[in-house]
PDB file of C-alpha atoms in Angstrom:
ATOM      1  CA  MET V   1      26.285 -52.471 -11.557  1.00 54.00           C
ATOM      2  CA  LYS V   2      24.931 -51.564  -7.961  1.00 47.00           C
ATOM      3  CA  ALA V   3      27.650 -49.092  -8.101  1.00 51.00           C
ATOM      4  CA  LYS V   4      26.639 -47.322 -11.126  1.00 49.00           C
ATOM      5  CA  LEU V   5      22.778 -47.739 -10.285  1.00 45.00           C
ATOM      6  CA  ALA V   6      24.047 -45.896  -6.821  1.00 46.00           C
ATOM      7  CA  ILE V   7      25.596 -42.988  -8.721  1.00 44.00           C
ATOM      8  CA  ALA V   8      22.582 -42.810 -11.049  1.00 43.00           C
ATOM      9  CA  VAL V   9      20.252 -42.386  -8.032  1.00 40.00           C
ATOM     10  CA  ILE V  10      22.284 -39.607  -6.275  1.00 43.00           C
ATOM     11  CA  VAL V  11      22.613 -38.028  -9.816  1.00 40.00           C
ATOM     12  CA  PHE V  12      19.002 -38.030 -10.337  1.00 40.00           C
ATOM     13  CA  THR V  13      18.024 -36.862  -6.415  1.00 43.00           C
ATOM     14  CA  ALA V  14      20.548 -33.759  -7.141  1.00 43.00           C
ATOM     15  CA  PHE V  15      19.220 -33.047 -10.347  1.00 41.00           C
ATOM     16  CA  PHE V  16      15.604 -33.345  -8.764  1.00 40.00           C
ATOM     17  CA  ALA V  17      16.698 -30.938  -5.793  1.00 44.00           C
ATOM     18  CA  PHE V  18      18.439 -28.652  -8.000  1.00 42.00           C
ATOM     19  CA  TYR V  19      15.558 -28.230 -10.312  1.00 40.00           C
ATOM     20  CA  SER V  20      12.852 -27.909  -7.622  1.00 40.00           C
ATOM     21  CA  THR V  21      14.653 -25.374  -6.011  1.00 41.00           C
ATOM     22  CA  THR V  22      15.209 -23.378  -9.336  1.00 41.00           C
ATOM     23  CA  ASP V  23      11.323 -23.854 -10.164  1.00 43.00           C
ATOM     24  CA  ALA V  24      10.608 -22.477  -6.751  1.00 47.00           C
ATOM     25  CA  LEU V  25      12.713 -19.354  -7.172  1.00 55.00           C
ATOM     26  CA  CYS V  26      11.296 -18.864 -10.951  1.00 82.00           C
ATOM     27  CA  CYS V  27       9.506 -15.785 -11.037  1.00 88.00           C
ATOM     28  CA  ASP V  28       9.692 -12.570 -12.397  1.00 94.00           C
ATOM     29  CA  LYS V  29      11.275  -9.956  -9.781  1.00 94.00           C
ATOM     30  CA  ASN V  30      10.592  -7.108 -11.830  1.00 95.00           C
ATOM     31  CA  ILE V  31       6.709  -7.242 -11.009  1.00 96.00           C
ATOM     32  CA  ILE V  32       5.177  -5.815  -7.867  1.00 97.00           C
ATOM     33  CA  TYR V  33       2.001  -6.624  -7.260  1.00 96.00           C
ATOM     34  CA  VAL V  34      -0.308  -3.997  -5.078  1.00 95.00           C
ATOM     35  CA  THR V  35      -3.849  -5.259  -3.706  1.00 92.00           C
ATOM     36  CA  HIS V  36      -6.419  -3.016  -3.307  1.00 91.00           C
ATOM     37  CA  ILE V  37      -5.788  -1.236  -0.006  1.00 92.00           C
ATOM     38  CA  GLU V  38      -8.554  -1.785   2.795  1.00 89.00           C
ATOM     39  CA  ASN V  39     -10.106   0.983   4.291  1.00 92.00           C
ATOM     40  CA  ARG V  40     -10.743   0.536   8.030  1.00 91.00           C
ATOM     41  CA  ALA V  41     -11.205   4.467   8.714  1.00 94.00           C
ATOM     42  CA  ILE V  42     -14.262   5.551   7.361  1.00 92.00           C
ATOM     43  CA  GLN V  43     -17.434   3.383   6.510  1.00 91.00           C
ATOM     44  CA  ASP V  44     -20.218   5.924   5.082  1.00 92.00           C
ATOM     45  CA  TYR V  45     -19.668   9.378   3.001  1.00 89.00           C
ATOM     46  CA  ASP V  46     -17.278  11.803   4.664  1.00 87.00           C
ATOM     47  CA  ARG V  47     -17.562  15.451   3.930  1.00 82.00           C
ATOM     48  CA  TYR V  48     -13.662  15.615   3.754  1.00 86.00           C
ATOM     49  CA  TRP V  49     -12.732  11.657   2.509  1.00 91.00           C
ATOM     50  CA  GLY V  50     -15.388  11.284   0.133  1.00 88.00           C
ATOM     51  CA  TYR V  51     -16.888   7.632  -0.403  1.00 91.00           C
ATOM     52  CA  PRO V  52     -15.335   5.105   1.023  1.00 93.00           C
ATOM     53  CA  GLU V  53     -14.565   3.019  -2.041  1.00 91.00           C
ATOM     54  CA  ASP V  54     -13.158   5.972  -4.059  1.00 93.00           C
ATOM     55  CA  PHE V  55     -11.233   6.737  -0.894  1.00 94.00           C
ATOM     56  CA  SER V  56      -9.671   3.518  -0.781  1.00 93.00           C
ATOM     57  CA  LYS V  57      -9.079   3.358  -4.558  1.00 94.00           C
ATOM     58  CA  THR V  58      -6.973   6.794  -4.331  1.00 96.00           C
ATOM     59  CA  VAL V  59      -4.600   5.662  -1.593  1.00 96.00           C
ATOM     60  CA  THR V  60      -4.299   2.107  -3.726  1.00 96.00           C
ATOM     61  CA  PHE V  61      -2.670   4.247  -6.653  1.00 97.00           C
ATOM     62  CA  MET V  62      -0.919   6.558  -4.333  1.00 97.00           C
ATOM     63  CA  ILE V  63       1.184   3.827  -3.068  1.00 97.00           C
ATOM     64  CA  ALA V  64       1.424   2.265  -6.613  1.00 97.00           C
ATOM     65  CA  PHE V  65       3.153   5.383  -7.946  1.00 96.00           C
ATOM     66  CA  ARG V  66       5.090   5.645  -5.305  1.00 96.00           C
ATOM     67  CA  LEU V  67       6.288   2.107  -5.691  1.00 97.00           C
ATOM     68  CA  MET V  68       6.729   2.394  -9.529  1.00 96.00           C
ATOM     69  CA  TYR V  69       8.968   5.677  -9.159  1.00 95.00           C
ATOM     70  CA  GLU V  70      11.052   4.680  -6.451  1.00 96.00           C
ATOM     71  CA  THR V  71      11.334   1.169  -7.776  1.00 96.00           C
ATOM     72  CA  GLY V  72      11.662   0.777 -11.328  1.00 95.00           C
ATOM     73  CA  LYS V  73       9.402  -2.085 -11.191  1.00 96.00           C
ATOM     74  CA  THR V  74       6.137  -2.984 -12.712  1.00 96.00           C
ATOM     75  CA  ILE V  75       3.251  -2.234 -10.718  1.00 96.00           C
ATOM     76  CA  LYS V  76      -0.187  -4.149 -11.246  1.00 95.00           C
ATOM     77  CA  ILE V  77      -3.098  -3.547  -9.114  1.00 94.00           C
ATOM     78  CA  VAL V  78      -4.537  -6.587  -7.746  1.00 92.00           C
ATOM     79  CA  ASN V  79      -8.744  -6.259  -6.314  1.00 83.00           C
ATOM     80  CA  VAL V  80      -9.346  -7.782  -3.110  1.00 74.00           C
ATOM     81  CA  SER V  81     -12.574  -6.233  -2.145  1.00 59.00           C
ATOM     82  CA  ASP V  82     -14.300  -9.222  -1.357  1.00 54.00           C
ATOM     83  CA  SER V  83     -11.885 -10.504   1.194  1.00 58.00           C
ATOM     84  CA  SER V  84      -9.246  -9.397   3.511  1.00 66.00           C
ATOM     85  CA  LEU V  85      -5.673 -10.930   3.710  1.00 72.00           C
ATOM     86  CA  PHE V  86      -5.220  -9.324   7.217  1.00 69.00           C
ATOM     87  CA  GLY V  87      -7.165 -10.537  10.415  1.00 63.00           C
ATOM     88  CA  SER V  88      -8.288  -7.632  12.536  1.00 59.00           C
ATOM     89  CA  ASP V  89      -5.278  -7.845  14.790  1.00 60.00           C
ATOM     90  CA  GLU V  90      -3.316  -4.938  13.580  1.00 52.00           C
ATOM     91  CA  GLU V  91       0.136  -7.046  14.424  1.00 51.00           C
ATOM     92  CA  GLU V  92      -1.076 -10.194  12.221  1.00 55.00           C
ATOM     93  CA  LEU V  93       0.952 -10.890   9.132  1.00 60.00           C
ATOM     94  CA  PHE V  94      -1.160 -11.326   5.777  1.00 68.00           C
ATOM     95  CA  ASP V  95      -1.312 -14.301   4.392  1.00 76.00           C
ATOM     96  CA  THR V  96       0.703 -14.983   1.406  1.00 79.00           C
ATOM     97  CA  ALA V  97      -0.721 -18.263   0.510  1.00 81.00           C
ATOM     98  CA  GLU V  98      -4.017 -16.630  -0.119  1.00 80.00           C
ATOM     99  CA  ALA V  99      -2.329 -14.153  -1.725  1.00 82.00           C
ATOM    100  CA  LYS V 100      -1.087 -16.190  -4.578  1.00 85.00           C
ATOM    101  CA  LYS V 101      -5.006 -17.370  -5.304  1.00 83.00           C
ATOM    102  CA  LEU V 102      -6.058 -13.925  -6.052  1.00 85.00           C
ATOM    103  CA  ASP V 103      -7.170 -13.431  -9.410  1.00 84.00           C
ATOM    104  CA  GLY V 104      -4.694 -11.071 -11.241  1.00 86.00           C
ATOM    105  CA  VAL V 105      -1.890 -12.561  -9.260  1.00 89.00           C
ATOM    106  CA  GLY V 106       0.867 -14.632 -11.595  1.00 90.00           C
ATOM    107  CA  ASP V 107       4.714 -15.194 -12.177  1.00 91.00           C
ATOM    108  CA  GLY V 108       5.543 -11.761  -9.976  1.00 93.00           C
ATOM    109  CA  CYS V 109       7.696 -12.700  -7.538  1.00 94.00           C
ATOM    110  CA  TYR V 110       6.370  -9.323  -4.798  1.00 96.00           C
ATOM    111  CA  ILE V 111       2.757  -8.482  -3.367  1.00 94.00           C
ATOM    112  CA  VAL V 112       1.880  -5.208  -1.229  1.00 94.00           C
ATOM    113  CA  ALA V 113      -0.913  -5.315   0.721  1.00 91.00           C
ATOM    114  CA  GLY V 114      -1.869  -3.344   3.705  1.00 91.00           C
ATOM    115  CA  TYR V 115      -4.866  -1.342   5.534  1.00 91.00           C
ATOM    116  CA  ILE V 116      -5.858   2.523   6.447  1.00 94.00           C
ATOM    117  CA  SER V 117      -6.544   2.478  10.023  1.00 93.00           C
ATOM    118  CA  GLU V 118      -7.025   6.139  10.564  1.00 96.00           C
ATOM    119  CA  ALA V 119      -7.970   9.355   8.625  1.00 95.00           C
ATOM    120  CA  VAL V 120      -8.230  11.771  11.055  1.00 93.00           C
ATOM    121  CA  ILE V 121      -9.056  15.769  10.875  1.00 88.00           C
ATOM    122  CA  ASP V 122      -8.777  18.015  13.548  1.00 87.00           C
ATOM    123  CA  THR V 123     -10.248  21.617  13.216  1.00 78.00           C
ATOM    124  CA  SER V 124      -9.683  24.352  15.221  1.00 71.00           C
ATOM    125  CA  ARG V 125      -9.652  28.088  15.154  1.00 61.00           C
ATOM    126  CA  SER V 126      -6.449  29.912  16.178  1.00 55.00           C
ATOM    127  CA  LEU V 127      -5.575  33.539  17.820  1.00 54.00           C
ATOM    128  CA  LYS V 128      -3.124  33.550  15.123  1.00 58.00           C
ATOM    129  CA  LEU V 129      -4.786  33.266  12.081  1.00 53.00           C
ATOM    130  CA  ALA V 130      -7.261  35.996  10.504  1.00 55.00           C
ATOM    131  CA  ILE V 131     -10.956  35.800  11.933  1.00 56.00           C
ATOM    132  CA  GLY V 132     -12.774  32.957  10.592  1.00 55.00           C
ATOM    133  CA  ARG V 133      -9.755  30.801   9.843  1.00 64.00           C
ATOM    134  CA  LYS V 134      -9.345  27.369  11.043  1.00 71.00           C
ATOM    135  CA  LYS V 135      -6.215  25.280  11.158  1.00 79.00           C
ATOM    136  CA  TYR V 136      -6.379  21.685   9.472  1.00 81.00           C
ATOM    137  CA  ALA V 137      -4.509  19.179  11.350  1.00 89.00           C
ATOM    138  CA  ILE V 138      -4.229  16.209   9.224  1.00 92.00           C
ATOM    139  CA  TYR V 139      -3.581  12.798  10.815  1.00 95.00           C
ATOM    140  CA  SER V 140      -3.207   9.307   8.591  1.00 96.00           C
ATOM    141  CA  ALA V 141      -2.019   5.871   9.795  1.00 97.00           C
ATOM    142  CA  MET V 142      -1.443   2.677   7.765  1.00 96.00           C
ATOM    143  CA  HIS V 143      -0.601  -0.796   8.267  1.00 93.00           C
ATOM    144  CA  LEU V 144       1.501  -2.164   5.061  1.00 94.00           C
ATOM    145  CA  ALA V 145       2.994  -5.739   4.179  1.00 93.00           C
ATOM    146  CA  PHE V 146       5.687  -6.610   1.813  1.00 94.00           C
ATOM    147  CA  ALA V 147       6.221  -9.835   0.734  1.00 93.00           C
ATOM    148  CA  ASP V 148       8.624 -12.403  -1.902  1.00 94.00           C
ATOM    149  CA  LEU V 149       5.455 -14.838  -3.149  1.00 92.00           C
ATOM    150  CA  SER V 150       8.567 -17.360  -4.573  1.00 92.00           C
ATOM    151  CA  THR V 151       9.431 -17.868  -0.708  1.00 91.00           C
ATOM    152  CA  ASP V 152       6.292 -16.859   1.293  1.00 89.00           C
ATOM    153  CA  LYS V 153       8.828 -14.588   2.929  1.00 90.00           C
ATOM    154  CA  ILE V 154       7.388 -11.399   5.082  1.00 89.00           C
ATOM    155  CA  LEU V 155      10.226  -8.677   3.887  1.00 93.00           C
ATOM    156  CA  VAL V 156       8.160  -5.637   5.191  1.00 93.00           C
ATOM    157  CA  SER V 157       5.113  -5.542   7.867  1.00 91.00           C
ATOM    158  CA  ASP V 158       5.120  -2.424   9.761  1.00 92.00           C
ATOM    159  CA  GLY V 159       2.530   0.677  10.545  1.00 93.00           C
ATOM    160  CA  PHE V 160       3.164   3.798   8.828  1.00 97.00           C
ATOM    161  CA  VAL V 161       2.214   7.755   9.983  1.00 97.00           C
ATOM    162  CA  GLY V 162       1.721  10.776   8.093  1.00 96.00           C
ATOM    163  CA  LYS V 163       0.704  14.114   9.339  1.00 94.00           C
ATOM    164  CA  HIS V 164       0.412  17.396   8.059  1.00 91.00           C
ATOM    165  CA  GLU V 165      -0.778  21.100   9.389  1.00 88.00           C
ATOM    166  CA  THR V 166      -2.547  23.677   6.767  1.00 82.00           C
ATOM    167  CA  SER V 167      -4.613  26.585   7.280  1.00 77.00           C
ATOM    168  CA  THR V 168      -5.108  27.273   3.888  1.00 70.00           C
ATOM    169  CA  MET V 169      -7.485  25.413   1.258  1.00 57.00           C
ATOM    170  CA  PRO V 170      -7.050  26.214  -2.613  1.00 55.00           C
ATOM    171  CA  ASN V 171     -10.019  27.148  -4.156  1.00 54.00           C
ATOM    172  CA  GLU V 172     -10.041  24.284  -6.899  1.00 48.00           C
ATOM    173  CA  LEU V 173      -9.993  21.828  -4.078  1.00 54.00           C
ATOM    174  CA  ILE V 174     -13.035  23.060  -2.166  1.00 60.00           C
ATOM    175  CA  ASN V 175     -16.185  21.436  -2.621  1.00 60.00           C
ATOM    176  CA  ARG V 176     -19.933  23.030  -2.907  1.00 61.00           C
ATOM    177  CA  ASP V 177     -19.880  22.738   0.677  1.00 62.00           C
ATOM    178  CA  ARG V 178     -17.053  24.840   1.181  1.00 59.00           C
ATOM    179  CA  ARG V 179     -14.961  22.078   2.502  1.00 63.00           C
ATOM    180  CA  GLN V 180     -12.239  20.642   1.316  1.00 66.00           C
ATOM    181  CA  PHE V 181     -12.089  17.060  -0.162  1.00 76.00           C
ATOM    182  CA  PHE V 182     -10.177  14.284  -1.376  1.00 87.00           C
ATOM    183  CA  PRO V 183      -9.974  14.152  -5.008  1.00 87.00           C
ATOM    184  CA  THR V 184      -9.992  10.692  -6.469  1.00 89.00           C
ATOM    185  CA  ASP V 185      -7.229  11.345  -9.015  1.00 91.00           C
ATOM    186  CA  PRO V 186      -4.130  10.039  -7.053  1.00 91.00           C
ATOM    187  CA  VAL V 187      -1.793  12.776  -8.959  1.00 89.00           C
ATOM    188  CA  GLU V 188      -4.323  15.528  -7.377  1.00 88.00           C
ATOM    189  CA  ALA V 189      -4.690  14.129  -4.119  1.00 90.00           C
ATOM    190  CA  GLY V 190      -0.771  13.583  -3.721  1.00 88.00           C
ATOM    191  CA  GLY V 191      -0.589  17.628  -4.042  1.00 83.00           C
ATOM    192  CA  ASN V 192      -3.748  18.126  -1.702  1.00 85.00           C
ATOM    193  CA  ALA V 193      -3.330  19.156   1.971  1.00 87.00           C
ATOM    194  CA  LEU V 194      -5.194  16.298   2.765  1.00 90.00           C
ATOM    195  CA  GLY V 195      -3.172  13.871   0.661  1.00 92.00           C
ATOM    196  CA  ILE V 196       0.327  15.208   1.964  1.00 93.00           C
ATOM    197  CA  PRO V 197       0.280  12.534   5.173  1.00 96.00           C
ATOM    198  CA  PHE V 198      -0.730   9.863   2.663  1.00 97.00           C
ATOM    199  CA  SER V 199       2.225  10.826   0.427  1.00 96.00           C
ATOM    200  CA  ARG V 200       4.908  10.805   3.074  1.00 96.00           C
ATOM    201  CA  ILE V 201       3.565   7.094   4.073  1.00 97.00           C
ATOM    202  CA  SER V 202       4.142   6.093   0.334  1.00 97.00           C
ATOM    203  CA  PHE V 203       7.544   7.972   0.555  1.00 96.00           C
ATOM    204  CA  ASP V 204       8.710   5.815   3.790  1.00 97.00           C
ATOM    205  CA  PHE V 205       7.082   2.704   2.737  1.00 97.00           C
ATOM    206  CA  ALA V 206       8.341   2.817  -1.149  1.00 97.00           C
ATOM    207  CA  ARG V 207      11.977   3.623   0.406  1.00 97.00           C
ATOM    208  CA  SER V 208      11.761   0.512   2.409  1.00 97.00           C
ATOM    209  CA  VAL V 209      10.648  -1.614  -0.288  1.00 97.00           C
ATOM    210  CA  LYS V 210      13.415  -0.417  -2.230  1.00 96.00           C
ATOM    211  CA  GLN V 211      16.298  -1.010   0.327  1.00 96.00           C
ATOM    212  CA  VAL V 212      14.668  -4.638   1.084  1.00 95.00           C
ATOM    213  CA  ILE V 213      14.756  -5.558  -2.848  1.00 94.00           C
ATOM    214  CA  ALA V 214      18.329  -4.212  -2.772  1.00 91.00           C
ATOM    215  CA  VAL V 215      19.408  -7.084  -0.189  1.00 89.00           C
ATOM    216  CA  ASN V 216      17.078  -9.924  -1.100  1.00 77.00           C
TER     217      ASN V 216
END
């Protein structure tokens, strides 16, 4: 009788352990949540980047579109405008436990978070260009992270940089002040000189995510 009871206990324990492990890993790997990218680069209206909220939203959707294209996953945008998942230290990883509590986060396995740390435009006249023409040197930097919510494991967390130089400004992308501006439409922004650095960042990050997913 004792032997049978011991066997029953072992079987139940093994089943419970298997069930717990299975339950922990039970999530939809076809969903990636993309949290609203924080804007730490500009705080007030900028003649090139526009309004801070629009600027941040555009970059968020640029990241989301590239992730969808590269991974083939369903992308869901999550708003975290009221709180930050990162600390002030650039090396500090975002908190997956807090990410799970966000409205909009459900059964998906993966989540992306990040912030724009720099958005710089250097304008200088060049002797090689016609009189009155400027050269635009555009530099953007972001910290982006990708995590598996089922294991709380950070799979990607790194700084990404994008650069672009141009001396031309398409007429349709010039505002009333004759300044090139960052469109709120992410598709337009991707083809804009100001958006090219962010397009390159989106591409590099999405490729990193794709590679990590393939081996996990």
